[in-house]
Amino acid sequence: MPFCVALAAGLLFGAGCTRVSEQASRNSAHPGTIPGELRVGFYESLDNLNPLLSLQSYVGEVELLIFSGLVTYDDHYRLVPDVATDVPTLRNGGISADGLTITYHLRHGVLFSDGAPLTSADVAYTWQQLENPDNNAPNREPAERVRTIETPDPYTVVVRLKAPYSPFVSSFLRNGYTPAGGILPKHLLGGYSDLNHAQYNLKPVGSGPFVVESWEPGLKLTLAANARYWRGAPKLKRIVISIIPDENSLLFALRAHDIDFDYNVPESQYDQLKGLDGIRVSVEPSFSLEHIKFNCGRAPLSDVRVRQAIAYAIDWSGMARRIYRGLGVQGMADVRPDSWAYNPAVVPYPYDPARARGLLRQAGWAPGADGVLSKDGRALALKMITVVGAPVRLKAEELVQQDLKAIGVEVDVHNYPANLVFATFANNGVLTRGNYDLALVTMDLDQDPDNSINLSPDQLPPRGQNRSFFVDEQVGHWEAAAERTYDPALRRHYYMLVQQRVHDALPFHGIVWRPSINAYSENMSGYRPGAANDFWNSYDWSI
């Protein structure tokens, strides 16, 4: 069943889920265009250019520009080869019958941008750095599933797993995946005991279509075409990414044609963008779940009754319709409605303030003279966070404040720049350190329904990214059981159970599967939206 997105403007994808692309005109090149140079706007600042040390989805996009992986996703969410010649499967013999051995064959002639060849030694080295405990990697999945990596020749990589792990091929060194989807150069980094503060991180060398010309952290990243790229030199001469940490300012820059590509546009700007001269707008389904994360690791949200009360007190459907403009499909748990593993019984909590008040009474919270609930002398006040500069999320926070105030719960909003919200544990990330009660963020997921990295009890920070601090041994068992089998029916059984537990225990509550909305100059060619990562074929772009 196609995953379709209803458009607030009254457009609906039909049975074939037609992709939407709007443009105002088809004039000749706009005078603001710089031929051969694509100017991109990001509202999130990048925390690192070394993907081994980052979890940011924006860093994943930049990774596709600078690095190569073994595999990647195309614009139909198909796993396709990158520097591997084939995607390993049971059918082609790349995955052994027992599921323990994965074999990759590398393309000949792939070079890093400095001219050194990319070989199996670089693949093994990248895995070793993910496993290196001295590196501040945000997690070590799926590298820690590997027992050994053998490199019998420069173009063969033989991975021996500790146990069968069905999501391995879709995540291991998949370009655009963080941490470490890109293959690192052993010849440049092999002498380091750790990569945390290596100069390389400021100007990394990869084997992707572009090379880093300059980086001013928080301001601008300039990339030049890599003449040694294995597919051939890209059509663009340069990509300039400007950090503009406010979505309204990005819209103004696009309107003035100071940028050519506004990446990850908020739903609230969709109608305005459709009317801009010389601009196309793409709206594509995605695997990004906009959600509110509950910090289960500290009071008062350590009490599941309080979490459930909050879920009943929030008007999820109203939020999806009014704040997110009906441009995404509602979802409660972490499997998209068109997935083979989706549990249709798991739906958003209904808006029921009376039930919310009843649960809070059961949990011992009583209203004070000012109407705010308290217990043992402590007011029921929650700290809510999101990324600064995102008006849609600010409005969503206001709605949450209003809904929770109506049942006697105070919500104090404290928002931070993206590079602080998503920073690693070692860099005191707000999420990884648990410095919040409610967090309005996006969970970037994959076609494969495995989500153990966000849910399993053995994936608490700093080891993993279970940043809800949700400890449920049964969920851990189900996730592990699903990973050990390649049987889709058995995997579906376990994921159905996980989704039901997510609904009942509430480590998070989904709002919508956000569509990927991008606005770009009509003078830009070759852009093929609809992929897990929008920059997947940047080598084919031109302007």
XYZ file of C-alpha atoms in Angstrom:
543
model
C 0.000 0.000 0.000
C 1.582 3.300 -1.024
C 2.329 5.778 1.695
C 0.338 8.834 0.704
C 0.456 12.368 2.003
C -2.640 14.549 2.218
C -1.971 18.132 1.255
C -3.433 21.019 3.200
C -3.986 22.890 -0.025
C -6.620 20.324 -0.948
C -4.390 18.122 -3.091
C -4.394 14.415 -2.426
C -2.006 11.830 -3.699
C -3.966 9.279 -5.667
C -3.791 5.517 -5.466
C -0.332 5.593 -6.988
C 0.847 8.207 -4.491
C 1.885 10.688 -7.179
C 4.681 12.920 -6.063
C 3.931 16.608 -5.801
C 6.082 19.252 -7.443
C 4.855 22.821 -7.671
C 6.427 25.683 -9.572
C 5.306 29.200 -10.296
C 6.917 29.724 -13.692
C 9.414 28.441 -16.220
C 11.274 31.586 -17.067
C 14.855 31.768 -18.290
C 17.639 31.649 -15.749
C 16.975 34.006 -12.868
C 19.572 36.809 -12.702
C 20.433 35.729 -9.151
C 21.631 32.317 -10.326
C 25.369 31.656 -10.391
C 25.953 29.059 -13.128
C 27.678 25.965 -11.759
C 27.328 27.021 -8.105
C 24.446 25.739 -5.991
C 23.715 27.783 -2.864
C 21.947 25.748 -0.176
C 20.344 26.973 3.035
C 20.341 24.944 6.287
C 18.662 26.113 9.476
C 20.602 23.631 11.605
C 24.261 24.201 12.363
C 26.490 21.182 11.771
C 28.120 19.706 14.861
C 30.851 17.834 12.954
C 32.004 17.032 9.432
C 33.249 13.599 10.510
C 30.095 11.439 10.371
C 31.597 8.989 12.868
C 31.104 11.631 15.568
C 27.597 12.863 14.734
C 23.935 11.829 14.803
C 22.535 14.856 12.955
C 20.446 14.151 9.868
C 21.928 17.311 8.321
C 25.411 15.833 8.748
C 24.103 12.706 7.004
C 23.222 14.834 3.971
C 26.672 16.443 3.950
C 28.216 12.977 4.304
C 26.682 12.080 0.923
C 28.502 15.031 -0.625
C 31.943 14.249 0.808
C 32.079 10.488 1.358
C 31.184 7.152 -0.194
C 29.624 4.217 1.597
C 29.241 0.578 0.723
C 25.559 1.070 -0.140
C 22.980 3.845 -0.163
C 19.270 4.438 -0.822
C 17.950 5.742 -4.125
C 14.863 7.891 -4.690
C 12.555 4.865 -4.426
C 13.949 3.806 -1.035
C 15.719 0.903 -2.694
C 19.042 -0.143 -1.213
C 21.560 0.194 -4.039
C 25.348 -0.237 -4.311
C 27.661 2.710 -3.744
C 31.319 1.594 -3.791
C 30.239 -2.008 -3.314
C 29.474 -3.703 -6.640
C 26.303 -5.341 -5.270
C 24.039 -5.215 -2.233
C 24.631 -8.521 -0.383
C 21.577 -10.784 -0.228
C 20.850 -14.417 0.502
C 19.937 -14.905 -3.146
C 23.204 -13.570 -4.607
C 25.321 -15.313 -1.982
C 26.451 -12.113 -0.310
C 24.750 -13.287 2.885
C 25.561 -16.814 4.011
C 22.773 -19.330 4.648
C 23.300 -19.071 8.412
C 23.170 -15.264 8.275
C 26.571 -14.909 9.946
C 28.789 -13.909 7.018
C 28.304 -10.854 4.797
C 30.611 -10.441 1.805
C 31.155 -7.183 -0.070
C 33.058 -6.733 -3.316
C 34.418 -3.228 -3.927
C 34.619 -1.341 -7.199
C 38.072 -0.996 -8.726
C 39.402 2.480 -9.324
C 37.654 4.311 -6.471
C 39.932 7.069 -5.137
C 39.873 9.380 -2.174
C 39.960 13.010 -3.255
C 43.711 13.159 -2.494
C 44.341 10.400 -5.050
C 44.837 7.443 -2.673
C 42.873 4.293 -3.577
C 39.899 3.224 -1.466
C 40.358 -0.428 -0.515
C 39.042 -3.058 1.847
C 41.573 -1.818 4.428
C 39.652 1.477 4.655
C 36.380 -0.366 5.255
C 37.968 -2.422 8.040
C 39.560 0.716 9.505
C 36.230 2.579 9.597
C 34.669 -0.338 11.487
C 37.603 -0.364 13.931
C 37.114 3.341 14.632
C 33.439 2.818 15.354
C 34.474 0.145 17.830
C 37.297 2.227 19.294
C 36.081 3.151 22.812
C 38.237 6.287 22.792
C 36.182 7.789 19.956
C 33.145 9.819 21.002
C 30.830 8.027 18.595
C 27.179 8.585 19.599
C 26.550 4.856 19.226
C 28.331 1.803 17.839
C 25.513 0.223 15.872
C 25.758 -1.922 13.861
C 29.551 -2.129 14.196
C 29.325 -3.837 17.575
C 27.448 -6.727 15.933
C 30.634 -7.642 14.045
C 33.004 -10.304 15.336
C 35.725 -9.797 12.722
C 36.289 -8.231 9.338
C 38.617 -10.028 6.942
C 40.210 -8.401 3.902
C 41.560 -11.237 1.735
C 42.381 -8.772 -1.048
C 42.026 -5.024 -1.642
C 38.558 -5.419 -3.135
C 36.921 -8.000 -0.874
C 35.446 -7.430 2.593
C 34.232 -10.432 4.590
C 32.200 -9.517 7.667
C 31.694 -12.167 10.360
C 28.788 -11.374 12.674
C 28.502 -12.467 16.295
C 24.919 -13.538 15.612
C 22.511 -13.112 12.693
C 21.406 -9.487 12.449
C 18.759 -8.868 9.800
C 19.106 -5.034 9.555
C 22.893 -5.190 9.083
C 23.180 -4.582 5.333
C 20.768 -1.643 5.385
C 22.801 0.210 8.009
C 26.471 -0.852 7.890
C 28.474 1.856 6.105
C 25.359 3.035 4.300
C 26.158 6.442 2.892
C 24.017 9.092 4.578
C 23.718 7.054 7.787
C 25.081 8.509 10.997
C 27.229 7.633 12.748
C 29.796 6.516 10.167
C 28.012 5.750 6.957
C 30.979 7.139 5.047
C 34.221 5.218 4.583
C 37.194 6.918 6.287
C 40.752 7.037 4.837
C 43.122 4.822 6.821
C 46.187 6.339 5.155
C 45.377 9.741 6.706
C 43.983 8.681 10.077
C 45.705 5.423 10.928
C 48.176 7.088 13.290
C 45.554 8.599 15.614
C 44.618 6.973 18.911
C 41.222 8.667 18.598
C 39.547 11.017 16.111
C 37.737 13.330 18.525
C 39.927 16.365 17.959
C 41.728 15.468 14.742
C 42.295 18.349 12.326
C 40.769 16.037 9.739
C 37.321 16.768 11.204
C 37.562 20.388 10.046
C 38.455 19.485 6.465
C 37.786 15.784 5.906
C 38.979 13.901 2.851
C 36.524 11.431 1.400
C 35.776 9.681 -1.888
C 32.462 11.412 -2.594
C 31.530 13.828 -5.385
C 32.736 16.960 -3.570
C 35.705 18.061 -1.480
C 35.762 20.519 1.405
C 37.119 23.857 0.262
C 36.431 25.688 3.520
C 34.276 25.404 6.628
C 33.316 28.215 8.966
C 31.446 26.353 11.749
C 27.999 27.804 12.307
C 28.253 29.968 9.194
C 29.209 28.391 5.885
C 30.501 25.191 4.275
C 31.982 25.488 0.782
C 32.510 22.373 -1.323
C 34.215 22.027 -4.700
C 33.739 19.337 -7.335
C 35.928 16.246 -6.885
C 37.600 15.610 -10.243
C 38.605 12.128 -9.014
C 35.077 10.983 -8.143
C 34.561 7.413 -9.361
C 31.370 8.224 -11.272
C 33.153 11.100 -12.996
C 33.408 14.734 -11.981
C 30.021 16.094 -10.807
C 28.180 18.579 -12.993
C 28.269 21.311 -10.354
C 31.503 23.205 -9.807
C 30.675 24.156 -6.246
C 28.091 23.791 -3.467
C 27.898 26.505 -0.812
C 25.872 25.649 2.289
C 24.931 28.665 4.399
C 23.746 28.190 7.977
C 20.729 30.456 8.506
C 19.332 29.382 11.892
C 15.815 30.697 11.329
C 13.306 29.198 8.914
C 11.666 32.552 8.141
C 15.044 34.048 7.252
C 15.641 31.097 4.925
C 12.367 31.843 3.168
C 13.410 35.471 2.687
C 16.781 34.348 1.278
C 15.045 32.021 -1.180
C 12.569 34.726 -2.213
C 15.495 37.084 -2.887
C 17.322 34.278 -4.777
C 20.254 34.580 -2.381
C 20.010 30.787 -2.070
C 18.917 28.239 -4.683
C 17.882 25.347 -2.439
C 15.967 25.676 0.833
C 16.434 22.302 2.505
C 13.836 20.777 4.847
C 11.181 23.460 4.631
C 8.525 23.636 7.389
C 4.923 22.811 6.546
C 3.794 26.321 7.501
C 5.644 27.778 4.483
C 4.227 25.419 1.867
C 1.501 27.756 0.542
C 3.880 30.735 0.386
C 6.505 28.747 -1.483
C 4.080 27.645 -4.170
C 3.673 31.265 -5.218
C 7.355 32.186 -5.493
C 8.578 33.105 -8.948
C 11.134 30.681 -10.339
C 10.854 28.189 -7.456
C 9.822 24.539 -7.482
C 8.539 22.764 -4.372
C 8.747 19.017 -3.805
C 6.692 17.186 -1.167
C 7.735 13.585 -0.562
C 6.857 10.898 1.980
C 9.632 10.255 4.481
C 10.608 7.968 7.323
C 10.977 10.893 9.731
C 8.603 10.698 12.681
C 7.934 14.036 14.353
C 7.275 13.116 17.957
C 7.358 14.165 21.569
C 9.910 12.230 23.550
C 9.234 11.555 27.247
C 12.165 11.368 29.654
C 11.266 8.145 31.458
C 14.429 8.284 33.507
C 13.489 11.038 35.933
C 10.469 12.100 37.956
C 7.718 12.918 37.348
C 7.711 11.191 33.936
C 9.239 8.053 35.413
C 5.628 7.295 36.408
C 3.850 5.806 33.375
C 0.525 7.193 34.646
C 1.874 10.714 34.297
C 3.088 9.961 30.778
C -0.297 8.531 29.844
C -2.085 11.523 31.365
C -0.037 13.884 29.232
C -0.781 11.806 26.130
C -4.536 11.996 26.803
C -4.323 15.740 27.482
C -2.734 16.656 24.129
C -4.897 17.064 21.037
C -2.665 15.085 18.660
C -5.079 15.165 15.725
C -5.585 18.909 16.110
C -1.836 19.435 16.230
C -1.300 17.395 13.047
C -4.062 19.266 11.267
C -3.487 22.836 12.451
C 0.234 23.026 13.169
C 1.565 20.518 10.623
C -1.064 21.561 8.042
C -2.227 18.021 7.262
C 0.859 17.494 5.095
C 1.933 14.339 6.888
C 0.259 11.094 7.914
C -0.430 10.748 11.617
C 1.483 8.091 13.497
C 1.824 7.086 17.114
C 4.619 4.498 17.192
C 7.784 3.974 15.164
C 6.578 1.964 12.138
C 5.081 3.790 9.167
C 1.483 2.883 8.213
C 2.485 1.407 4.836
C 5.146 -0.901 6.330
C 4.834 -4.682 6.285
C 5.502 -4.551 10.054
C 2.850 -1.940 10.954
C 0.437 -2.663 13.818
C -2.902 -1.044 12.819
C -4.195 -1.302 16.393
C -1.621 1.228 17.584
C -3.199 4.637 17.056
C -2.698 8.089 18.620
C -4.139 8.679 22.077
C -7.593 10.320 21.897
C -7.999 13.812 23.289
C -9.501 13.108 26.727
C -8.637 15.703 29.418
C -11.006 14.081 31.936
C -9.157 10.783 31.681
C -5.870 12.652 32.016
C -7.015 14.283 35.264
C -8.134 10.911 36.606
C -4.741 9.327 35.964
C -2.974 12.209 37.676
C -5.233 11.839 40.718
C -4.350 8.133 40.847
C -0.672 9.102 40.738
C -1.119 11.364 43.789
C -1.184 14.794 42.114
C -3.694 17.298 43.531
C -4.485 20.873 42.442
C -3.201 23.761 44.526
C -4.812 27.154 45.062
C -3.353 28.368 41.758
C -4.727 25.346 39.894
C -1.293 23.804 39.331
C -0.986 20.183 40.392
C 1.478 19.321 43.140
C 2.661 16.291 45.068
C 4.808 16.205 48.205
C 5.327 19.944 47.906
C 6.511 19.784 44.286
C 4.595 21.455 41.453
C 3.989 19.411 38.309
C 6.180 21.486 35.995
C 7.881 20.037 32.922
C 10.819 21.312 30.883
C 10.132 21.092 27.147
C 12.807 21.512 24.486
C 13.163 21.681 20.738
C 15.503 23.295 18.195
C 15.535 27.096 17.968
C 14.504 28.797 14.754
C 11.681 26.375 13.851
C 8.336 28.264 13.953
C 6.239 25.122 13.389
C 7.702 23.519 16.478
C 7.330 26.706 18.491
C 3.606 26.690 17.691
C 3.426 23.009 18.625
C 5.053 23.813 21.959
C 2.469 26.541 22.546
C -0.331 24.055 21.897
C 1.216 21.590 24.345
C 1.520 24.352 26.945
C -2.148 25.245 26.513
C -3.405 21.656 26.599
C -1.373 20.736 29.670
C -2.161 23.959 31.510
C -5.843 22.998 31.193
C -5.204 19.935 33.376
C -2.927 21.721 35.878
C 0.500 20.967 34.390
C 3.019 23.743 33.809
C 5.299 23.537 30.776
C 8.470 25.638 30.702
C 10.012 25.922 27.233
C 13.806 25.972 26.923
C 14.996 25.662 23.319
C 18.560 25.196 22.076
C 20.555 25.257 18.824
C 20.491 21.937 16.977
C 24.173 21.225 17.562
C 23.511 21.321 21.318
C 20.242 19.370 21.254
C 21.782 16.508 19.278
C 25.368 16.654 20.559
C 26.968 13.436 21.731
C 27.126 12.379 25.362
C 30.787 13.394 25.543
C 29.846 16.846 24.265
C 27.002 17.233 26.806
C 24.125 16.893 24.352
C 20.802 17.999 25.838
C 19.064 14.788 24.776
C 21.850 12.340 25.530
C 22.359 13.848 28.985
C 18.624 13.709 29.688
C 18.382 17.436 30.381
C 14.695 17.652 29.514
C 11.249 16.256 30.330
C 9.538 16.606 26.945
C 11.465 16.913 23.674
C 9.841 17.807 20.363
C 12.169 16.326 17.747
C 12.231 14.071 14.689
C 13.202 10.406 14.752
C 14.837 9.505 11.422
C 14.042 5.864 10.752
C 14.467 3.430 7.871
C 12.433 1.057 5.756
C 13.649 -1.722 8.027
C 11.493 -1.565 11.177
C 14.337 -2.315 13.584
C 14.495 0.499 16.141
C 16.478 -1.138 18.910
C 18.934 1.754 18.966
C 16.146 4.021 20.291
C 14.217 1.527 22.409
C 16.319 -1.304 23.798
C 17.411 -1.091 27.448
C 21.030 -1.807 26.486
C 21.105 1.307 24.272
C 20.964 4.005 26.951
C 23.429 6.878 26.442
C 26.356 6.980 26.130
C 26.318 3.538 24.490
C 23.268 4.099 22.295
C 20.557 6.631 21.617
C 17.698 5.451 23.819
C 17.337 9.062 24.851
C 13.923 8.455 26.390
C 15.815 6.482 29.051
C 13.134 3.836 28.621
C 14.041 0.562 30.311
C 11.807 -2.348 29.335
C 13.434 -5.774 29.270
C 10.576 -7.275 27.247
C 11.034 -4.691 24.492
C 14.736 -5.504 24.496
C 13.920 -9.206 24.123
C 11.484 -8.619 21.242
C 13.874 -6.314 19.386
C 16.720 -8.810 19.764
C 14.554 -11.728 18.632
C 13.486 -9.807 15.517
C 17.114 -9.027 14.689
C 18.180 -12.670 14.840
C 15.825 -13.882 12.134
C 15.526 -13.131 8.420
C 11.915 -14.432 8.389
C 9.636 -11.403 7.716
C 6.584 -13.042 9.305
C 8.406 -13.745 12.563
C 9.978 -10.298 12.580
C 6.546 -8.729 12.060
C 5.210 -10.620 15.071
C 7.857 -9.123 17.328
C 7.531 -5.591 15.933
C 3.766 -5.695 16.423
C 4.433 -6.402 20.105
C 7.005 -3.595 20.336
C 4.586 -1.057 18.852
C 1.887 -2.044 21.331
C 4.318 -1.612 24.224
C 5.374 1.793 22.882
C 1.711 2.771 22.889
C 1.118 1.564 26.438
C 4.408 2.623 28.061
C 4.985 5.861 26.073
C 8.711 6.434 25.682
C 7.452 8.815 22.986
C 4.258 9.703 21.135
C 4.333 10.374 17.413
C 2.638 13.361 15.789
C 3.100 12.926 12.035
C 5.382 11.228 9.584
C 6.718 14.506 8.264
C 6.979 14.837 4.502
C 10.277 15.970 3.064
C 9.584 19.445 1.677
C 12.283 21.159 -0.328
C 12.164 24.372 -2.360
C 14.654 24.900 -5.140
C 15.338 27.074 -8.157
C 13.718 26.055 -11.415
C 17.181 26.530 -12.933
C 18.373 23.483 -10.981
C 18.370 20.173 -12.849
C 18.978 16.558 -11.857
C 17.423 16.749 -8.401
C 15.452 13.549 -7.730
C 13.537 13.872 -4.457
C 11.900 11.052 -2.570
C 14.956 9.339 -1.114
C 15.995 8.565 2.450
C 18.556 11.337 1.969
C 17.780 14.236 -0.357
C 21.408 14.679 -1.424
C 21.860 11.071 -2.580
C 22.532 11.956 -6.261
C 24.212 15.349 -5.910
C 26.802 14.230 -8.474
C 24.060 14.591 -11.099
C 22.837 18.070 -10.110
C 23.431 21.159 -12.205
C 22.361 24.816 -12.273
